[in-house]
CSV table of C-alpha atoms in Angstrom, one decimal:
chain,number,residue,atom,x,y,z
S,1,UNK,CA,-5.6,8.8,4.1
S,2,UNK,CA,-9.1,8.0,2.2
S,3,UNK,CA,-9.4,4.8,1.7
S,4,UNK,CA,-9.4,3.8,-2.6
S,5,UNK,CA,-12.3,3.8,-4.4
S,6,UNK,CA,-13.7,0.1,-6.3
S,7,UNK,CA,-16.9,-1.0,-7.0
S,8,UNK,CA,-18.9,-3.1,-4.8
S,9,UNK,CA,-19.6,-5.8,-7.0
S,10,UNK,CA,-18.5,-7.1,-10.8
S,11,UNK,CA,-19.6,-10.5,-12.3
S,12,UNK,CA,-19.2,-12.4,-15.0
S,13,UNK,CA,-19.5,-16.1,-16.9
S,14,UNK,CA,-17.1,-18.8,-16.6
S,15,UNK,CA,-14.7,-18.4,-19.3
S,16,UNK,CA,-15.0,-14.4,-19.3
S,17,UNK,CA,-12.9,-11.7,-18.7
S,18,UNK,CA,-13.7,-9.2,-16.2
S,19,UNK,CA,-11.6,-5.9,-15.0
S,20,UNK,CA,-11.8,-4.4,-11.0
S,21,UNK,CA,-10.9,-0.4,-11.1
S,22,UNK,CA,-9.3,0.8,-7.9
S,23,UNK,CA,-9.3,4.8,-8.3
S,24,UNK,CA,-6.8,7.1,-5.8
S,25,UNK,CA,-5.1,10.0,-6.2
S,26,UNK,CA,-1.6,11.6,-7.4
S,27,UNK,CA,-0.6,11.1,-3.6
S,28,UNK,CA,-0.7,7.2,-3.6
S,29,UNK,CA,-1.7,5.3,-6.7
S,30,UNK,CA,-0.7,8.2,-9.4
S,31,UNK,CA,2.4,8.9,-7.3
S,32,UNK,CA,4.0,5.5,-7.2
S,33,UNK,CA,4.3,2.1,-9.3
S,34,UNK,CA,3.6,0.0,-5.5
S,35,UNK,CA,0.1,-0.7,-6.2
S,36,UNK,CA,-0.8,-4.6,-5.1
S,37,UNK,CA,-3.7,-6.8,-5.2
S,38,UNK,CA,-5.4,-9.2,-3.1
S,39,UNK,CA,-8.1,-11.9,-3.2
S,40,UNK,CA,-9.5,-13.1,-0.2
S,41,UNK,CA,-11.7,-16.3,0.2
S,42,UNK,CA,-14.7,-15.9,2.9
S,43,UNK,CA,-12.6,-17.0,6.1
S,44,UNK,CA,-9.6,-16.8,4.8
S,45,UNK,CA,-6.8,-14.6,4.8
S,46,UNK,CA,-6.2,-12.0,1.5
S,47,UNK,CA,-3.8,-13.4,-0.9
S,48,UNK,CA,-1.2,-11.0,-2.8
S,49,UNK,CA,-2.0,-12.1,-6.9
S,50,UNK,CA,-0.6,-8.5,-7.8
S,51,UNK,CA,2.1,-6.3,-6.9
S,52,UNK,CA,4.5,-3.3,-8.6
S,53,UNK,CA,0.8,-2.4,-10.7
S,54,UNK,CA,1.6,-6.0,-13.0
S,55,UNK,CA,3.9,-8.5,-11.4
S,56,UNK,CA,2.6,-11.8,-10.3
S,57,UNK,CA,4.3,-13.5,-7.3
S,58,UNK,CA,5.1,-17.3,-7.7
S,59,UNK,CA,2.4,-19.6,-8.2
S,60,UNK,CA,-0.4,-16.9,-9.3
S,61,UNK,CA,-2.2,-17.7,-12.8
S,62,UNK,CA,-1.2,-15.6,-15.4
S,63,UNK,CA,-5.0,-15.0,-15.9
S,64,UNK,CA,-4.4,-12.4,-13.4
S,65,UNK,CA,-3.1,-9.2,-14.6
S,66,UNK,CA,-2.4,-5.8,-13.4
S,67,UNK,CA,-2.2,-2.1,-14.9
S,68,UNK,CA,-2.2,1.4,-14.1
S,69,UNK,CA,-3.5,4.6,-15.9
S,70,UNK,CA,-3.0,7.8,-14.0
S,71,UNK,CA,-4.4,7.6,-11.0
S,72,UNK,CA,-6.5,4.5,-11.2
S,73,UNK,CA,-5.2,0.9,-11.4
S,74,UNK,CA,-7.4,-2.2,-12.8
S,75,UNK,CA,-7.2,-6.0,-12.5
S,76,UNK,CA,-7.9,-8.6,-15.0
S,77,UNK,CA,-9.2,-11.5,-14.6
S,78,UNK,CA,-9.2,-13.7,-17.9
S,79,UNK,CA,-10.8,-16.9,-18.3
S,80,UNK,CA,-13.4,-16.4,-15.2
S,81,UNK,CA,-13.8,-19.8,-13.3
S,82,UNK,CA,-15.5,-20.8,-10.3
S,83,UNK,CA,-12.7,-20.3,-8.0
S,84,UNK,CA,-12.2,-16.4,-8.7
S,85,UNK,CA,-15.1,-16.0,-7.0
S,86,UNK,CA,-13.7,-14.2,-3.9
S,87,UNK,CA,-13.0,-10.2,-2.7
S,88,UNK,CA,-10.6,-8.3,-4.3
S,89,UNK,CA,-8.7,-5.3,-2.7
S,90,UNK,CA,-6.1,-2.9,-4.2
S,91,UNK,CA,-3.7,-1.4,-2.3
S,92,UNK,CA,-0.8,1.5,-3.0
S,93,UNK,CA,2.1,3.1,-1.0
S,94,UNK,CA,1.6,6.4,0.1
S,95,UNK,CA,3.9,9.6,0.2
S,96,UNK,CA,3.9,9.1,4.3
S,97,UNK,CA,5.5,5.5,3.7
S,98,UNK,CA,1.8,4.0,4.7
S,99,UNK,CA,-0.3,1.6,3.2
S,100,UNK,CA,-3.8,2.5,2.4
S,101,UNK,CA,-6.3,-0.3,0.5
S,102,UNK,CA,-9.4,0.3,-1.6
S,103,UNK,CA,-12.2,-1.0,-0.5
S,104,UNK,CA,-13.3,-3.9,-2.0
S,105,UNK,CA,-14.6,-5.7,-4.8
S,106,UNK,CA,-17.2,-8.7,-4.7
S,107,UNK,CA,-16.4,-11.0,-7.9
S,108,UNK,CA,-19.3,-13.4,-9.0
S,109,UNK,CA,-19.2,-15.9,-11.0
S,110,UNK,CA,-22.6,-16.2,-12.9
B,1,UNK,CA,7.8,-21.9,4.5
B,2,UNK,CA,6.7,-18.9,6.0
B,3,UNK,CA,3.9,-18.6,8.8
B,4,UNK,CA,2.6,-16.2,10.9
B,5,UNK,CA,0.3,-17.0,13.7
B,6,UNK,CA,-1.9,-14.1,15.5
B,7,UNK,CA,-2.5,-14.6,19.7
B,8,UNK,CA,-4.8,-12.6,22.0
B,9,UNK,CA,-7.6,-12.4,24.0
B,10,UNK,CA,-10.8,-12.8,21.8
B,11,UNK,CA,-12.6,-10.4,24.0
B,12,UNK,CA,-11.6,-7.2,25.4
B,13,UNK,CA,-13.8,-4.5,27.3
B,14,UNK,CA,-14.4,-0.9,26.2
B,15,UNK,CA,-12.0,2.0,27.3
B,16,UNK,CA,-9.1,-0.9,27.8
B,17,UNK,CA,-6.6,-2.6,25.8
B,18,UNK,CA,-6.0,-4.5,22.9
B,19,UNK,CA,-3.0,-7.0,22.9
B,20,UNK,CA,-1.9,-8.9,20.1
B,21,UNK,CA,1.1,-11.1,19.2
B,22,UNK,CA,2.3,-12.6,15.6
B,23,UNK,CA,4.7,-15.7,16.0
B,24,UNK,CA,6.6,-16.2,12.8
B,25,UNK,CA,8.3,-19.6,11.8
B,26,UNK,CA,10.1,-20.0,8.8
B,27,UNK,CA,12.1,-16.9,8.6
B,28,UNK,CA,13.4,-14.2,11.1
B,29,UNK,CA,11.8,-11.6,12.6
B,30,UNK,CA,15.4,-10.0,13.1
B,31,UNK,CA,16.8,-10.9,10.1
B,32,UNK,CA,16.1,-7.4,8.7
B,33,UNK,CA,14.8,-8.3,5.5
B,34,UNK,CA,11.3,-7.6,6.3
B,35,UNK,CA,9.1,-5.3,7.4
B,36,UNK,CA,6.1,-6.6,9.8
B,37,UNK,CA,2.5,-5.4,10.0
B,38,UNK,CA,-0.7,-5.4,11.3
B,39,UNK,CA,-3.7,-5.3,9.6
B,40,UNK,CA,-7.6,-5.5,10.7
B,41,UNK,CA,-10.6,-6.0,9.2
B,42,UNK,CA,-14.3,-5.2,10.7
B,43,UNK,CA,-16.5,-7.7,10.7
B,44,UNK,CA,-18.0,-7.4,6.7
B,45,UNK,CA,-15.8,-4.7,5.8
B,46,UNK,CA,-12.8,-4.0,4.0
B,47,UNK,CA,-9.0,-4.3,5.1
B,48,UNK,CA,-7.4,-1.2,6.9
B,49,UNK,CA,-3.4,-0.9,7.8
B,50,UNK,CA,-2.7,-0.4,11.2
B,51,UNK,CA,1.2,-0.1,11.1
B,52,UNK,CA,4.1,-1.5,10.8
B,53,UNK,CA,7.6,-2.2,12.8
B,54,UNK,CA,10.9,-3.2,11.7
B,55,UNK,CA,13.4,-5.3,13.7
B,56,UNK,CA,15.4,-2.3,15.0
B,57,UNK,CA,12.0,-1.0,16.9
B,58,UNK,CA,11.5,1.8,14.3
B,59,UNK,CA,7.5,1.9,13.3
B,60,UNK,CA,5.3,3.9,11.1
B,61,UNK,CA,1.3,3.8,11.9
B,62,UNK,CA,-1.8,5.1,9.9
B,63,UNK,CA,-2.6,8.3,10.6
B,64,UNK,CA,-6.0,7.6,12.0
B,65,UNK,CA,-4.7,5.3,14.9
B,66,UNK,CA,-1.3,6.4,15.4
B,67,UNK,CA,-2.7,8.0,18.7
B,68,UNK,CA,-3.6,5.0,20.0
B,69,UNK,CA,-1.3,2.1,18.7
B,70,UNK,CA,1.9,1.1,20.0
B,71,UNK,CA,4.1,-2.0,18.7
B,72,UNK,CA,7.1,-4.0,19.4
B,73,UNK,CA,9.6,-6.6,18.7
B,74,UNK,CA,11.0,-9.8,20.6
B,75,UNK,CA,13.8,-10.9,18.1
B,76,UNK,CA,14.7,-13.8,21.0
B,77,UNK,CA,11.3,-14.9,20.7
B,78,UNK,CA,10.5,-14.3,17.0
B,79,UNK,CA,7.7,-12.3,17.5
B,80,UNK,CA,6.2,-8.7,17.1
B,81,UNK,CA,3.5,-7.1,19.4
B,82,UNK,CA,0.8,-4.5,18.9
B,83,UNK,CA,-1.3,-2.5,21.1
B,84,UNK,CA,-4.2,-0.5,20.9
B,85,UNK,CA,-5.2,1.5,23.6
B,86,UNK,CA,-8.6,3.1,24.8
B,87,UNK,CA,-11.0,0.8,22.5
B,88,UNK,CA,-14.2,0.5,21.4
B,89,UNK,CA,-16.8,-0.7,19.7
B,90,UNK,CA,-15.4,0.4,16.6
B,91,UNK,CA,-12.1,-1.9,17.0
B,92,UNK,CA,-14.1,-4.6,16.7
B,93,UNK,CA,-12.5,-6.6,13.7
B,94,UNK,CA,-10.0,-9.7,12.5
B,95,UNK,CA,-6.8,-8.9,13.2
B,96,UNK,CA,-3.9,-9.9,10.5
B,97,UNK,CA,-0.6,-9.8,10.8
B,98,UNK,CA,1.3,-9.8,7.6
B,99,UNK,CA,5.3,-9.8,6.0
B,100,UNK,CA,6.5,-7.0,3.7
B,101,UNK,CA,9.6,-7.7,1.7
B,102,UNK,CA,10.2,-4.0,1.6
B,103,UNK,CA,9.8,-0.6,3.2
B,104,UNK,CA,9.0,1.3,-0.2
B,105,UNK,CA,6.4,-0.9,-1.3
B,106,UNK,CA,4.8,-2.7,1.8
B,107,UNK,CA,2.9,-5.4,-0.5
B,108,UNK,CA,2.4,-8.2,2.1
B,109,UNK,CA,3.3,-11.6,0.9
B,110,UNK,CA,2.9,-13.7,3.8
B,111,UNK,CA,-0.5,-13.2,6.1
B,112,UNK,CA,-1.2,-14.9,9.3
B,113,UNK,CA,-4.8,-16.6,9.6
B,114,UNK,CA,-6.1,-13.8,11.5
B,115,UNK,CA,-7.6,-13.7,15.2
B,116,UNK,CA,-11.0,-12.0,15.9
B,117,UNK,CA,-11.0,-9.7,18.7
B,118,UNK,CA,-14.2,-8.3,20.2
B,119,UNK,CA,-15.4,-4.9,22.2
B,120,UNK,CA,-17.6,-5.4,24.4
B,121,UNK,CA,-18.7,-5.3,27.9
């Protein structure tokens, strides 16, 4: 299972919106509505903001937001601040009942 | 509140193996609600899932390591195992391990702090 395909970096101004592509195939991200998201702090353990392509667990800003096309999924991140600076991973369920996660994206806020 | 605590050694030599446990407090490794996993992460890389186990002993691994990895459960104790045989250099990483609320999803919505665990000689 190949690992999903985002880009290495995206940044953006405080106050801006910015969107993360995570790109798979009809076997994981086009084949099921499980695809998560997760921000991880330098040190720190990832954090799900994202899961079931749009739902936000408790607690989690709704300037986070999740969608799906095919067989790429995309987070937004509205209102950039200083503390969205972190990685981002996505993640899907897989036909073989696996996880597989993309491979991360470096936000930075200019 | 949930929390999941990795334990090991820090430093393990090549060809031998990995051994790592997750203590959870808060909730019930045997409860059958949730599915438990490990997850690693080489040093400046991205996250990778090893596997997972559920509280009856049934598992499902990536592909990749499923040739190497073994796990396992101590309801009495609260606390799932993994290990990962013949190592090397490559294995190298932070280890996580992480809650899923569900087998057809796996999102993980609790992670432990994570323990690094080294190869090397």
């Amino acid at each position: 299972q190949s690992a999903l395909t985002q880009p290495a970096s995206v940044s953006g101004s405080p106050g801006q919106s910015i969107t993360i592509s995570c790109t798979g195939t009809s076997s994981d991200i086009g084949g099921f509505n499980s695809v998560s998201w997760y921000q991880q702090h330098p040190g720190k353990a990832p954090k799900l903001i994202i899961y079931d392509v749009s739902d936000r667990p408790s607690g989690i800003s709704n300037r986070f937001s999740g969608s799906k096309s095919g067989n790429t999924a995309s987070l937004t991140i509205s209102g950039l601040q200083a503390e969205d600076e972190a990685d981002y991973y996505c993640s899907s369920f897989t036909p073989t009942r696996t996880r597989v996660f993309g491979t991360g994206t470096k936000v930075t806020v200019l | 509140q949930v929390q999941l605590q990795e334990s090991g050694p820090g430093l393990v030599k090549p060809s031998e193996t990995l051994s790592l446990t997750c203590t959870v407090s808060g909730g019930s490794v045997g409860s059958g609600d949730y599915y438990w996993s490990w997850i690693r992460q080489p040093p400046g890389r991205g996250l990778e899932w090893i596997g997972y186990i559920y509280y009856s002993g049934s598992t499902n691994f990536d592909p990749s390591l499923k040739s190497r990895v073994s796990m396992s459960v101590d309801t009495s104790k609260n606390q799932f195992s993994l290990k990962l045989n013949s190592v090397t250099a490559a294995d190298t990483a932070l280890y996580f391990c992480a809650r899923s609320p569900s087998a057809t999803d796996l999102r993980f919505d609790y992670w432990g702090q994570g323990t690094l665990v080294t190869v090397s000689s």
